[in-house]
Coordinates of C-alpha atoms in Angstrom, one line a residue:
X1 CA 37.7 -58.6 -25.5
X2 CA 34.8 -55.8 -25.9
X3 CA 35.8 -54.0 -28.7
X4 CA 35.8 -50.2 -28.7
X5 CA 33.5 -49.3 -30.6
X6 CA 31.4 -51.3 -28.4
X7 CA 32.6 -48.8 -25.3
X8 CA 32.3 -45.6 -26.8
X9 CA 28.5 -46.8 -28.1
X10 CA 27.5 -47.4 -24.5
X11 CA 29.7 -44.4 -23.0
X12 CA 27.5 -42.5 -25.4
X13 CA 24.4 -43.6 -25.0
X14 CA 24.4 -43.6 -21.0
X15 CA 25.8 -39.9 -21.0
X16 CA 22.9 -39.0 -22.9
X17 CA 20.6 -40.4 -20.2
X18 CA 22.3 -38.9 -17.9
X19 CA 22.7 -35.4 -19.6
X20 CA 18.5 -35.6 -20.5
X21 CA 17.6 -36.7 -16.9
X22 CA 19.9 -34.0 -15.1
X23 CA 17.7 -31.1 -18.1
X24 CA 14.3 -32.8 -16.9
X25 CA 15.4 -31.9 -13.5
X26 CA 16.4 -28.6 -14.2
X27 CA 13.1 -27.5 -15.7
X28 CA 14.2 -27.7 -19.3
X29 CA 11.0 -27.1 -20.7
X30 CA 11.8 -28.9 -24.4
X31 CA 9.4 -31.3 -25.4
X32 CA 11.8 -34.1 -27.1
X33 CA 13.5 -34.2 -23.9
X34 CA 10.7 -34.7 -21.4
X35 CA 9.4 -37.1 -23.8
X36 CA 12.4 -39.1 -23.9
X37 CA 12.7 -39.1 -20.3
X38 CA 9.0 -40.3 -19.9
X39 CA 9.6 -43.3 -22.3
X40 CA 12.1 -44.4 -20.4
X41 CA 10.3 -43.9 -17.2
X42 CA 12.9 -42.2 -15.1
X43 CA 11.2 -38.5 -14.3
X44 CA 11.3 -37.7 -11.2
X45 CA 7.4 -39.1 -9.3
X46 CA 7.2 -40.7 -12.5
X47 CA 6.6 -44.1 -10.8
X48 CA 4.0 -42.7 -7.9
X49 CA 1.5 -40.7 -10.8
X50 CA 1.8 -43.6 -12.8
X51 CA 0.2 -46.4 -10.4
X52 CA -1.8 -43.7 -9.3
X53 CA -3.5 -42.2 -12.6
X54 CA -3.0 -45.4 -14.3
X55 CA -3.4 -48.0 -11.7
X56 CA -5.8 -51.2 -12.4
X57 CA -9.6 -50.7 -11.1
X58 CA -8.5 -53.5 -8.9
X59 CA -6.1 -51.8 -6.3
X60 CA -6.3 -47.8 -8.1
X61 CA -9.1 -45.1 -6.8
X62 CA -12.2 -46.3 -7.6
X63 CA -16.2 -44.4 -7.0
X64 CA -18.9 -45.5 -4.9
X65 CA -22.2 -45.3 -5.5
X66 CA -22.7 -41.9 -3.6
X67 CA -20.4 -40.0 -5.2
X68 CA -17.2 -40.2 -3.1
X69 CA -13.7 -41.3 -4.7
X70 CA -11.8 -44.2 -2.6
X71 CA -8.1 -43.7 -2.8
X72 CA -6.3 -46.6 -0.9
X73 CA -3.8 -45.6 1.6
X74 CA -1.0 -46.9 -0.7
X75 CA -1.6 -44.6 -3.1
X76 CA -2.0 -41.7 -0.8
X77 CA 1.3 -42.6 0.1
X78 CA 3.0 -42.6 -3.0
X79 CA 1.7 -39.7 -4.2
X80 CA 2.2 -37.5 -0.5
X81 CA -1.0 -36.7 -0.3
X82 CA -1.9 -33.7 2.4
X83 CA -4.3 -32.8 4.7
X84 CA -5.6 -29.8 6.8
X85 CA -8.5 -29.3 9.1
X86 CA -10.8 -26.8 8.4
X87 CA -11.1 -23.9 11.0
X88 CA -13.4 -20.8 12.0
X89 CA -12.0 -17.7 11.0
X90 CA -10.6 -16.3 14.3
X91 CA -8.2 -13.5 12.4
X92 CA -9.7 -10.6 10.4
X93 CA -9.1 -10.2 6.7
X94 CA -6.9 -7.8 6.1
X95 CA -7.4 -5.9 2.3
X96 CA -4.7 -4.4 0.9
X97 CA -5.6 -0.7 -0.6
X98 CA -3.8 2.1 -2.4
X99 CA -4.8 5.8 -2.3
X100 CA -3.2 9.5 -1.6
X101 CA -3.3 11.9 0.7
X102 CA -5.3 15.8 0.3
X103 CA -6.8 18.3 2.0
X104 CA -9.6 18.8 3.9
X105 CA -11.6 20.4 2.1
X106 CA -13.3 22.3 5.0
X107 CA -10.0 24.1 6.1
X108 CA -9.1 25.6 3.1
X109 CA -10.0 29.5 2.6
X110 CA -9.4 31.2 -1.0
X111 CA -8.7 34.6 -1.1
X112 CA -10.7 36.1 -3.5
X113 CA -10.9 40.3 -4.4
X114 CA -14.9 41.0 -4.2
X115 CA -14.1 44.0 -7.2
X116 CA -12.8 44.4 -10.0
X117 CA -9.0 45.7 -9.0
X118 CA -5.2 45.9 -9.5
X119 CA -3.2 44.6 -7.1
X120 CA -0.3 46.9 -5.9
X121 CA 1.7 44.3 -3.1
X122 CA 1.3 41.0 -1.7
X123 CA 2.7 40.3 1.6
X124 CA 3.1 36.9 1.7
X125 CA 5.0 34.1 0.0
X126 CA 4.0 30.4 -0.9
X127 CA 4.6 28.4 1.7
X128 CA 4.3 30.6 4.3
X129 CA 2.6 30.5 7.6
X130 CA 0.2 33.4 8.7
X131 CA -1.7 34.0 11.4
X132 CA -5.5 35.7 11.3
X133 CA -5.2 39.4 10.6
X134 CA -2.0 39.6 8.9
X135 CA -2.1 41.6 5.9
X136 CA -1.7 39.1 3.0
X137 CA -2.5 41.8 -0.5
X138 CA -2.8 45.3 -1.1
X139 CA -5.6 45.9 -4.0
X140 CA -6.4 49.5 -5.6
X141 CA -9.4 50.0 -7.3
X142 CA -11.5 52.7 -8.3
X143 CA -14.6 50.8 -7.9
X144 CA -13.8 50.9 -4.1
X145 CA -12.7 55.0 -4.1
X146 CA -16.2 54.9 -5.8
X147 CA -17.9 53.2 -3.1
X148 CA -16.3 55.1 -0.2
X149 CA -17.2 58.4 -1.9
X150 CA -20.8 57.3 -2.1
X151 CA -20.6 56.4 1.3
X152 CA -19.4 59.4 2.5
X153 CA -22.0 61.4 0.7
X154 CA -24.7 59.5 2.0
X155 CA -23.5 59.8 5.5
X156 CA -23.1 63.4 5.2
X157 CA -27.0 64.0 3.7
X158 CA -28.1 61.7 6.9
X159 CA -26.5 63.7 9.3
X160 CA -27.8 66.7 7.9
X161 CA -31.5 65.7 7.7
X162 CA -31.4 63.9 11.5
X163 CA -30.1 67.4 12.7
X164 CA -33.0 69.3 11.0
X165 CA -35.7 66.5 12.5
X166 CA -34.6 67.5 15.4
X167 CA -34.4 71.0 14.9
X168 CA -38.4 71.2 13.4
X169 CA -39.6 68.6 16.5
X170 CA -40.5 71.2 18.8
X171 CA -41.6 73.7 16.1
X172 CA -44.2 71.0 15.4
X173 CA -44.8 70.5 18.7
X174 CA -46.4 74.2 19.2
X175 CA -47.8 74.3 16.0
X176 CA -45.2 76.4 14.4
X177 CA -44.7 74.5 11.4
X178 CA -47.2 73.1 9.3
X179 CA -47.9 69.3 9.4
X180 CA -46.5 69.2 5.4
X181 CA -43.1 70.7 6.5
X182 CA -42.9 68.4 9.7
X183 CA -43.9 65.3 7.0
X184 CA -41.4 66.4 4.6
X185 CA -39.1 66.5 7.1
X186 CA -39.6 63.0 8.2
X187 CA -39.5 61.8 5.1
X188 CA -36.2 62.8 3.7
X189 CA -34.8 61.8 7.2
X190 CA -35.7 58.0 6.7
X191 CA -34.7 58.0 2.9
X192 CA -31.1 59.6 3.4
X193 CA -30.9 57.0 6.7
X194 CA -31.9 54.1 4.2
X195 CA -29.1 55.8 1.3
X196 CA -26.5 55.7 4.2
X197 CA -26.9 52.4 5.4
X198 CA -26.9 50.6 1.7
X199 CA -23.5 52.3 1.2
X200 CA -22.0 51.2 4.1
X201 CA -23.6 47.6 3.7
X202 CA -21.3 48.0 0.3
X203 CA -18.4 48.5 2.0
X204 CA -19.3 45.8 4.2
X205 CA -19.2 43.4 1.3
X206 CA -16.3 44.7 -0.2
X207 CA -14.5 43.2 2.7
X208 CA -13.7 46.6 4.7
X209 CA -14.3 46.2 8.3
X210 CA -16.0 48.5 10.6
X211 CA -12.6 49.8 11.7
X212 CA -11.4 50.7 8.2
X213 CA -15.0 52.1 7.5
X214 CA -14.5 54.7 10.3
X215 CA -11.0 55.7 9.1
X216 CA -12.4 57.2 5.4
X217 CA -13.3 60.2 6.9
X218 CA -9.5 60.8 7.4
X219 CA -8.1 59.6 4.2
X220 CA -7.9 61.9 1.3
X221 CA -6.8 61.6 -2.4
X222 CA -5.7 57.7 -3.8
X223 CA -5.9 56.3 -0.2
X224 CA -9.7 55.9 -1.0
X225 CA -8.8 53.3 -3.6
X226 CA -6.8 51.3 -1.4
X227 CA -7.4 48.0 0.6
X228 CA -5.7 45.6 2.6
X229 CA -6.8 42.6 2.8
X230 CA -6.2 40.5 6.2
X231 CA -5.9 36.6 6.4
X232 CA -9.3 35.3 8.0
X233 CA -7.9 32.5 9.7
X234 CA -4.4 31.4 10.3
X235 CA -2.6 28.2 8.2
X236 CA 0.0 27.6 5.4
X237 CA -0.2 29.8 2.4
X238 CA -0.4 26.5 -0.1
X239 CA -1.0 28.4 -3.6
X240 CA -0.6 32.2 -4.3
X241 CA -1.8 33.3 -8.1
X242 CA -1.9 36.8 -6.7
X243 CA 1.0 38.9 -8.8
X244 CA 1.7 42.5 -8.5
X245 CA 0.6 45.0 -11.5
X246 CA -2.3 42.3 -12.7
X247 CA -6.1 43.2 -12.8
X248 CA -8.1 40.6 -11.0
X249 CA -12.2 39.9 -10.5
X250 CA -14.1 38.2 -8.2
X251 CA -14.0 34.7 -9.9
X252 CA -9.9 35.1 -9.5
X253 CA -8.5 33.0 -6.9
X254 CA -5.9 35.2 -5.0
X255 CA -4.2 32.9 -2.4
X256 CA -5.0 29.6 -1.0
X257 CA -4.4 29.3 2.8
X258 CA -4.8 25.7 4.5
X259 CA -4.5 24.4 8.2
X260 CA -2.6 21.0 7.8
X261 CA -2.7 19.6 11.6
X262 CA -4.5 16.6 10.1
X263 CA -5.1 15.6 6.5
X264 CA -7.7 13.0 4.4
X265 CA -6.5 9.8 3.2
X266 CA -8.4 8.3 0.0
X267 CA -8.4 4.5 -0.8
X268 CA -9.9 2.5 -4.0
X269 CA -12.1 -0.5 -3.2
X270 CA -12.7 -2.7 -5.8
X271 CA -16.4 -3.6 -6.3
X272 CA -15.1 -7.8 -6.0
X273 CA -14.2 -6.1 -2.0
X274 CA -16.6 -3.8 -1.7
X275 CA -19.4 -6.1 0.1
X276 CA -16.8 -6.4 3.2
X277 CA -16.0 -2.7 3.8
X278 CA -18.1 -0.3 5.8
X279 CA -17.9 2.8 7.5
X280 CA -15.9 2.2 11.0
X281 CA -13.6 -0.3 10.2
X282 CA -9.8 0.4 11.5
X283 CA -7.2 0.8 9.3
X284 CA -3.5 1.0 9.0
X285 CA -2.0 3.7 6.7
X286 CA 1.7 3.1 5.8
X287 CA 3.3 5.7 3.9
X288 CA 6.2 3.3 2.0
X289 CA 8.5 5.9 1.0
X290 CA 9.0 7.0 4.7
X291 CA 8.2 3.4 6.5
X292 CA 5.9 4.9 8.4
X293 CA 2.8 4.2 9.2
X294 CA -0.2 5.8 11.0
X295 CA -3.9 4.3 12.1
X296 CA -7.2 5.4 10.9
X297 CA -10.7 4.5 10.6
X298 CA -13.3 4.3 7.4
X299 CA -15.5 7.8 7.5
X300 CA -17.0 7.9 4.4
X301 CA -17.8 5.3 1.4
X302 CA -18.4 6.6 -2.3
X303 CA -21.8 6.0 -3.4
X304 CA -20.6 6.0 -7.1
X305 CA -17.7 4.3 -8.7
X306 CA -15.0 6.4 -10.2
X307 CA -15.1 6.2 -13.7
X308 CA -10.9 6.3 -14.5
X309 CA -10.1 3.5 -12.1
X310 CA -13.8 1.3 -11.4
X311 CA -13.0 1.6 -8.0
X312 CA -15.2 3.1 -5.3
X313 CA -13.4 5.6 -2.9
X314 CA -13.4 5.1 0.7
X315 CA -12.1 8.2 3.3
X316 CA -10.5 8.8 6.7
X317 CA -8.7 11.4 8.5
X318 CA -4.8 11.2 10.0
X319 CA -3.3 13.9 12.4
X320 CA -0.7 15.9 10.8
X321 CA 0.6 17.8 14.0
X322 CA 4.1 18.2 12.4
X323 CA 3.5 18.8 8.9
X324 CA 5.6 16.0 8.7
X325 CA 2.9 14.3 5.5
X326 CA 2.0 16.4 2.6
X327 CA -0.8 16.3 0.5
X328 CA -1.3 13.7 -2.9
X329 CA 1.3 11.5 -1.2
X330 CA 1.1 7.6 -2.4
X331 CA 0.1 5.2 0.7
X332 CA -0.9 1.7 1.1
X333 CA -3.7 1.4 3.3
X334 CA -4.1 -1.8 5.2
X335 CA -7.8 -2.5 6.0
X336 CA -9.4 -5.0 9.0
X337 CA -12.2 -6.6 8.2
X338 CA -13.2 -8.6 11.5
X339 CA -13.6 -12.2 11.5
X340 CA -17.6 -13.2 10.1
X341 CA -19.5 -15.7 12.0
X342 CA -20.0 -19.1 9.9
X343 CA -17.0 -18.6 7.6
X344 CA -13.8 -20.6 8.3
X345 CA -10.1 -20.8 6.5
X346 CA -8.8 -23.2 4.5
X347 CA -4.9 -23.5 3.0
X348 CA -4.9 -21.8 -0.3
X349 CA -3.5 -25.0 -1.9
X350 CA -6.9 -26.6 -0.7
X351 CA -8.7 -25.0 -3.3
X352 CA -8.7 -26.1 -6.9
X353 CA -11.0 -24.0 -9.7
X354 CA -12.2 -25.7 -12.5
X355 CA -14.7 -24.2 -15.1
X356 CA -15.3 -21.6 -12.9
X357 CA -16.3 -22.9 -10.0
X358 CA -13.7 -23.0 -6.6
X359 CA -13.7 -27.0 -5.4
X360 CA -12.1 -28.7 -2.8
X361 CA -11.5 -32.5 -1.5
X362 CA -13.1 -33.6 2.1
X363 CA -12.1 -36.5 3.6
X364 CA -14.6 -38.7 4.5
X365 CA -15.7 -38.6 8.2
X366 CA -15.3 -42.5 9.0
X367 CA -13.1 -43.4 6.5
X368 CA -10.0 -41.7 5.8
X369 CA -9.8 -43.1 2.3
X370 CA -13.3 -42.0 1.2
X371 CA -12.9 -38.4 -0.5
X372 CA -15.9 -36.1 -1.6
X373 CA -15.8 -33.3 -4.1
X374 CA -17.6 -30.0 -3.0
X375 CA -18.1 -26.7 -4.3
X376 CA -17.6 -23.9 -2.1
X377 CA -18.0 -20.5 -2.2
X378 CA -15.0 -18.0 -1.1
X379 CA -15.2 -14.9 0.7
X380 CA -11.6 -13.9 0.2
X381 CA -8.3 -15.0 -1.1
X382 CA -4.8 -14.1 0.9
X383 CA -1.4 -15.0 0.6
X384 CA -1.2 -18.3 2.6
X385 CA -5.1 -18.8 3.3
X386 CA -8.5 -18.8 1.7
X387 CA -11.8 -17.5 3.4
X388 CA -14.5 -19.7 2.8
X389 CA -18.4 -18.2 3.3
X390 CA -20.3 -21.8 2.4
X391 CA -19.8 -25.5 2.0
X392 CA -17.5 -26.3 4.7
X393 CA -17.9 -26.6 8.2
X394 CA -15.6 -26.2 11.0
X395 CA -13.9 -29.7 11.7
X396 CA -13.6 -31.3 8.7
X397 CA -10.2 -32.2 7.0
X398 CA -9.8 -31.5 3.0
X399 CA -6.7 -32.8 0.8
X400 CA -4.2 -30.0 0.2
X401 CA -1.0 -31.6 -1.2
X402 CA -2.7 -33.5 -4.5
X403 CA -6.1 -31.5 -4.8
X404 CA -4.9 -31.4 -8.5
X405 CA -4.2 -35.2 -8.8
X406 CA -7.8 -35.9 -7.2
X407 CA -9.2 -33.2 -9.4
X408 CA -7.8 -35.1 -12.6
X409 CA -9.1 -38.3 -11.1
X410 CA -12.2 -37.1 -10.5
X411 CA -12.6 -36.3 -14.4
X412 CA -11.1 -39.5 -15.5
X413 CA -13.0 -42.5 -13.3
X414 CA -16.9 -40.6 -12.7
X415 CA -20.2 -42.2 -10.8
X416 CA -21.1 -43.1 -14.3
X417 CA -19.0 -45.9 -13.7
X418 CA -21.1 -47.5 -10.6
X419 CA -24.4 -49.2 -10.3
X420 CA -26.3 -45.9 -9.6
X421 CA -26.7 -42.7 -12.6
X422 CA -24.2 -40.3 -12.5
X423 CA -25.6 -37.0 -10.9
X424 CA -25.3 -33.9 -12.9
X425 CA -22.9 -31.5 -12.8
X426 CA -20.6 -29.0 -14.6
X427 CA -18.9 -29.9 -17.7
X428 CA -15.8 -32.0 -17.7
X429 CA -15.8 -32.7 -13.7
X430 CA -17.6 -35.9 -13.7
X431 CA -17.6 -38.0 -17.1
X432 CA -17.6 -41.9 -17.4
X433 CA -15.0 -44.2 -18.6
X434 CA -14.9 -46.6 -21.4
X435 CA -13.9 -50.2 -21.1
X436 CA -10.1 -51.3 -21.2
X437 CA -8.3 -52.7 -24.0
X438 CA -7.5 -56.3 -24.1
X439 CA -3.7 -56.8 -22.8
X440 CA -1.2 -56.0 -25.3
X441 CA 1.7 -58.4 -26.3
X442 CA 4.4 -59.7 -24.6
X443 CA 6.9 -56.8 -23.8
X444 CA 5.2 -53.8 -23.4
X445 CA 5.7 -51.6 -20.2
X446 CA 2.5 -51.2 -18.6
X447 CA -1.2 -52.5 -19.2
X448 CA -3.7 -49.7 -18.8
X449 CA -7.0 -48.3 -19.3
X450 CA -8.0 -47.2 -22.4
X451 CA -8.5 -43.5 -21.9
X452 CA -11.5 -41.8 -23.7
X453 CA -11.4 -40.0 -27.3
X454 CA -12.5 -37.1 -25.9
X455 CA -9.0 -35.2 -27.9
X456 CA -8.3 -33.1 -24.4
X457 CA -4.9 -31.4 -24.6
X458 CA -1.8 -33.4 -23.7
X459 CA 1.5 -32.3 -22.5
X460 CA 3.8 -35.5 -24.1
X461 CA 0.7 -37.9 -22.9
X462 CA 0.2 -36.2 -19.7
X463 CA -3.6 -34.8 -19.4
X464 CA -4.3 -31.3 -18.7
X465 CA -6.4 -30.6 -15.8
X466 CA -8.8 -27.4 -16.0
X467 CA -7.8 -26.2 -13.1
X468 CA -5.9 -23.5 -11.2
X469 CA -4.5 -23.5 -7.7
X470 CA -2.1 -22.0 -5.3
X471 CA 1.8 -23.0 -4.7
X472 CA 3.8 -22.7 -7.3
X473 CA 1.7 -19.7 -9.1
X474 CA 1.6 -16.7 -7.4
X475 CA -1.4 -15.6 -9.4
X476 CA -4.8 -16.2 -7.4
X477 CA -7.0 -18.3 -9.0
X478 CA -10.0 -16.0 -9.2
X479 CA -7.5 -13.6 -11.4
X480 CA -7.0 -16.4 -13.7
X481 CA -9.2 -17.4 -17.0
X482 CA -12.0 -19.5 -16.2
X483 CA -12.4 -22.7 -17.9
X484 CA -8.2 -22.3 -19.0
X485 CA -6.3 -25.6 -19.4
X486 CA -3.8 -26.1 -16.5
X487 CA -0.8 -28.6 -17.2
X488 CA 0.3 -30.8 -14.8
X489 CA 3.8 -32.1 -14.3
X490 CA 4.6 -35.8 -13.2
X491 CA 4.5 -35.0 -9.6
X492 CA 1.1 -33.2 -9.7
X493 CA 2.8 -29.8 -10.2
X494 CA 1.2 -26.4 -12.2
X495 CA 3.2 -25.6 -15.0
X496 CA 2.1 -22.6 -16.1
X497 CA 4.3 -21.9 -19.3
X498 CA 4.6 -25.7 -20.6
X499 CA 4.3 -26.6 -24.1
X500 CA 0.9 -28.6 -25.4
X501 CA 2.2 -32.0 -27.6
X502 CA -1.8 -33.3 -28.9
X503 CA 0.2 -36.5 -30.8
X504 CA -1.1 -39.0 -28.0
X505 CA -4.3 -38.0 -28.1
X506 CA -4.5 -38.4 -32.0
X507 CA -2.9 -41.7 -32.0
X508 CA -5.8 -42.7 -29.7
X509 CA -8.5 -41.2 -31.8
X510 CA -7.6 -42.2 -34.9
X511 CA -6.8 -38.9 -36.8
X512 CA -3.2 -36.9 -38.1
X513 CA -2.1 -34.7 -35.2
X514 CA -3.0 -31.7 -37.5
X515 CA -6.6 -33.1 -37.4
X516 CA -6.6 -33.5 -34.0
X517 CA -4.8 -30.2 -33.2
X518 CA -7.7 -28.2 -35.5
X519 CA -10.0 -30.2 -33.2
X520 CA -8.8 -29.2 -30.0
X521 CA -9.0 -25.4 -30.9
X522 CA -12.4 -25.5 -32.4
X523 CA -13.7 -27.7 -29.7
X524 CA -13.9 -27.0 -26.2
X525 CA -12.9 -30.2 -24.8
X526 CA -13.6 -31.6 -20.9
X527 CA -11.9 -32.7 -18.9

């Protein structure tokens, strides 16, 4: 008979598998658990990275002497790996802006006073419409009594001296007069014609119209220092400063009338975009708070970059027949850059950046285990899809489910390991591999590889890959830190916020895990 001790001893321990396995699978992110859960091999795609990462150089991925990395089918299958076929861009990238709304500048008039004067009335209200010719502001100065005073004096001395001309013509004519009286004559003619016309030219400037000029003669007393002024063009009073009982001067704004039947529409354009916009490209303003949207075209690019937001401004115009849109209103402009001969689109989980520099996996043409690492150079990033400008061609088929498990096997088994030198390249992508380790004893899980003692960072034994790529991070890759360490679950996964356990490593090298961990910052390891 099993006694109960017995019972509860295995009741507890298989509850605690259980209860460790079921937090692995959950995402519990502690690092005695996942640790347990490895040693005991039972995470889930344990199994398939294992024989995979780890697999003898007899049946596991092994180089040829060209470069290429020969993963069997086997162990495509066990880890799932993925494939597209690389196409021509057919669909325009579409850049996603944000900008405002404001006036055009050309339709706006300011009412300004042209003298120095009170104002007595204003007409209008803001906000309100006018038409051209409606009185808008009724100013009283007696700079403008002055001027009409002047002007009547002046007109008055012309009159009388063009009446005497023609009074002494005929006199001079017959000798009458002597040629100094007739020249005197002539001359005060011309200079009271010349005083007349520079005080009505002043009126003229003081805004009075030819209409108001001819009704001074009638207007006696404080009607001199009066003045109306009339809106010049019709619109929407947008700003009025103008209040009754102030003094104002010509550099005083008055009131701001605008015609809003159509309106400008700014957007920012990063300098990383800036090489795909130009000036007649269609665009799509949506205005979110009203889920409405209106289309446009590019105008007018910035030839400077705005110093508060390092962005360079780009302008078009919408119609604004309703008044429906106001001005400084927030809007999301949705730009269409056509399709570009010679680039073509890849799956964003295609593409795998490591120290800078954006890689991806080809298969080989003949062999469909053969698999080449290039570097490519990308025109833009979107949601779902990546624009690629060089290094692939229309046709071929890259790996997109694994990229990262090639990537890290790319690091670990180099073409330093075959008959021919290893080419150069960037740091940590292609590195050789030491010898094995002579078999362990009896009862051990797994022979393996000895890995190098190049103290990279380990997440509980698991190699960090320099890396980023889309799926499970929402973050594109060129937004992320270049050369950052990039952890990889034991189904090939990005985890982005798991925690670094350097023991392995330092077990393999030799030295304390505080040694190795003081190595590990002060040294930028490869991968």
């Amino acid at each position: 008979m099993i006694p109960r001790r017995s019972i509860l001893l295995s009741s507890l321990a298989l509850g605690f598998v259980l209860i460790t396995v079921l937090a692995y699978q959950r995402g519990w992110t502690d690092p005695t658990i996942r640790r347990v859960v490895d040693r005991l091999g039972l995470a889930p795609g344990h199994e398939a990275r294992e024989n995979l990462v780890h697999a003898p150089a007899d049946r596991g991925p092994r180089p040829t002497p060209d470069g290429r990395l020969v993963v069997p089918a086997d162990q495509q299958a066990a880890i799932g790996l993925g494939t597209a076929v690389v196409r021509a861009q057919t669909e325009p990238i579409r850049i996603e802006l944000l900008g405002t709304t404001a006036y055009d500048p050309d339709t706006l008039t300011r009412v300004r006073p042209r003298f120095d004067a009170l104002v007595s009335r204003v007409d209008v209200a803001l906000g309100h419409p006018v038409k051209q010719g409606d009185p808008l502001v009724v100013l009283y100065s007696a700079s403008l009594a002055e001027a009409k005073t002047d002007y009547q004096t002046a007109e008055t001395r012309w009159r009388h001296d063009r009446r005497l001309l023609g009074t002494r013509e005929p006199l001079a004519n017959e000798g009458a007069i002597s040629r100094q009286v007739w020249a005197d004559t002539q001359s005060a003619e011309i200079q009271s014609r010349l005083a007349y016309m520079v005080a009505r030219d002043k009126l003229l400037v003081y805004g009075l119209t030819a209409e108001q000029i001819a009704e001074i003669a009638s207007e006696d007393g404080t009607a001199k220092a009066e003045l109306t002024i009339r809106s010049p063009t019709a619109g929407i009073v947008i700003n009025r400063d103008a209040v009754p009982g102030n003094l104002y001067g010509p550099e005083n704004v008055l009131l701001t009338i605008a015609q809003l039947d159509h309106l400008w529409v700014w957007g920012n354009v990063y300098e990383s975009d800036l090489g795909l916009v130009r000036a007649g490209l269609s665009w799509e303003v949506q205005f979110p708070y009203r889920a409405e949207s209106v289309p446009g075209r590019v105008e007018y690019i910035a030839d400077s970059v705005d110093p508060e937001t390092r962005a360079v401004r780009i302008r078009g115009t919408i119609a604004n027949p309703d008044r429906r849109f106001k001005a400084d209103m927030l809007v999301r402009t949705l730009l269409d850059v056509p399709p570009t001969e010679g680039y073509v689109e890849i799956p964003r989980i295609a593409l795998v950046v490591a120290d800078g520099a954006s890689h991806v996996y080809v298969r080989g043409p003949d062999h469909v285990d053969d698999f080449e690492q290039r570097t490519v150079t990308v025109a833009r990033e979107q949601a779902s899809r990546v624009v690629i400008a060089a290094g692939l061609r229309p046709g071929e088929v890259v790996v997109t489910t694994g990229s990262l498990l090639l990537a890290e096997i790319f690091g670990r088994i180099g073409p330093a390991q075959t008959s021919g030198p290893a080419p150069a390249g960037p740091r940590g992508v292609l590195q050789s591999q030491p010898p094995a380790r002579a078999p362990r004893a009896a009862g051990h899980r797994r022979l393996r590889p000895a890995a190098p003692c190049r103290m990279p960072p380990h997440l509980d034994g698991v190699p960090l890959v320099r890396a980023a790529q889309g799926g499970d991070d929402p973050t594109p890759a060129r937004h992320r830190m270049p050369g950052s360490w990039s952890p990889l679950s034991r189904a090939g996964e990005y985890l982005p916020n798991a925690d670094l356990d350097l023991r392995p490593s330092a077990r393999r090298c030799g030295m304390t895990p505080r040694r190795a961990r003081s190595r590990s910052r002060t040294r930028r390891p490869g991968i």
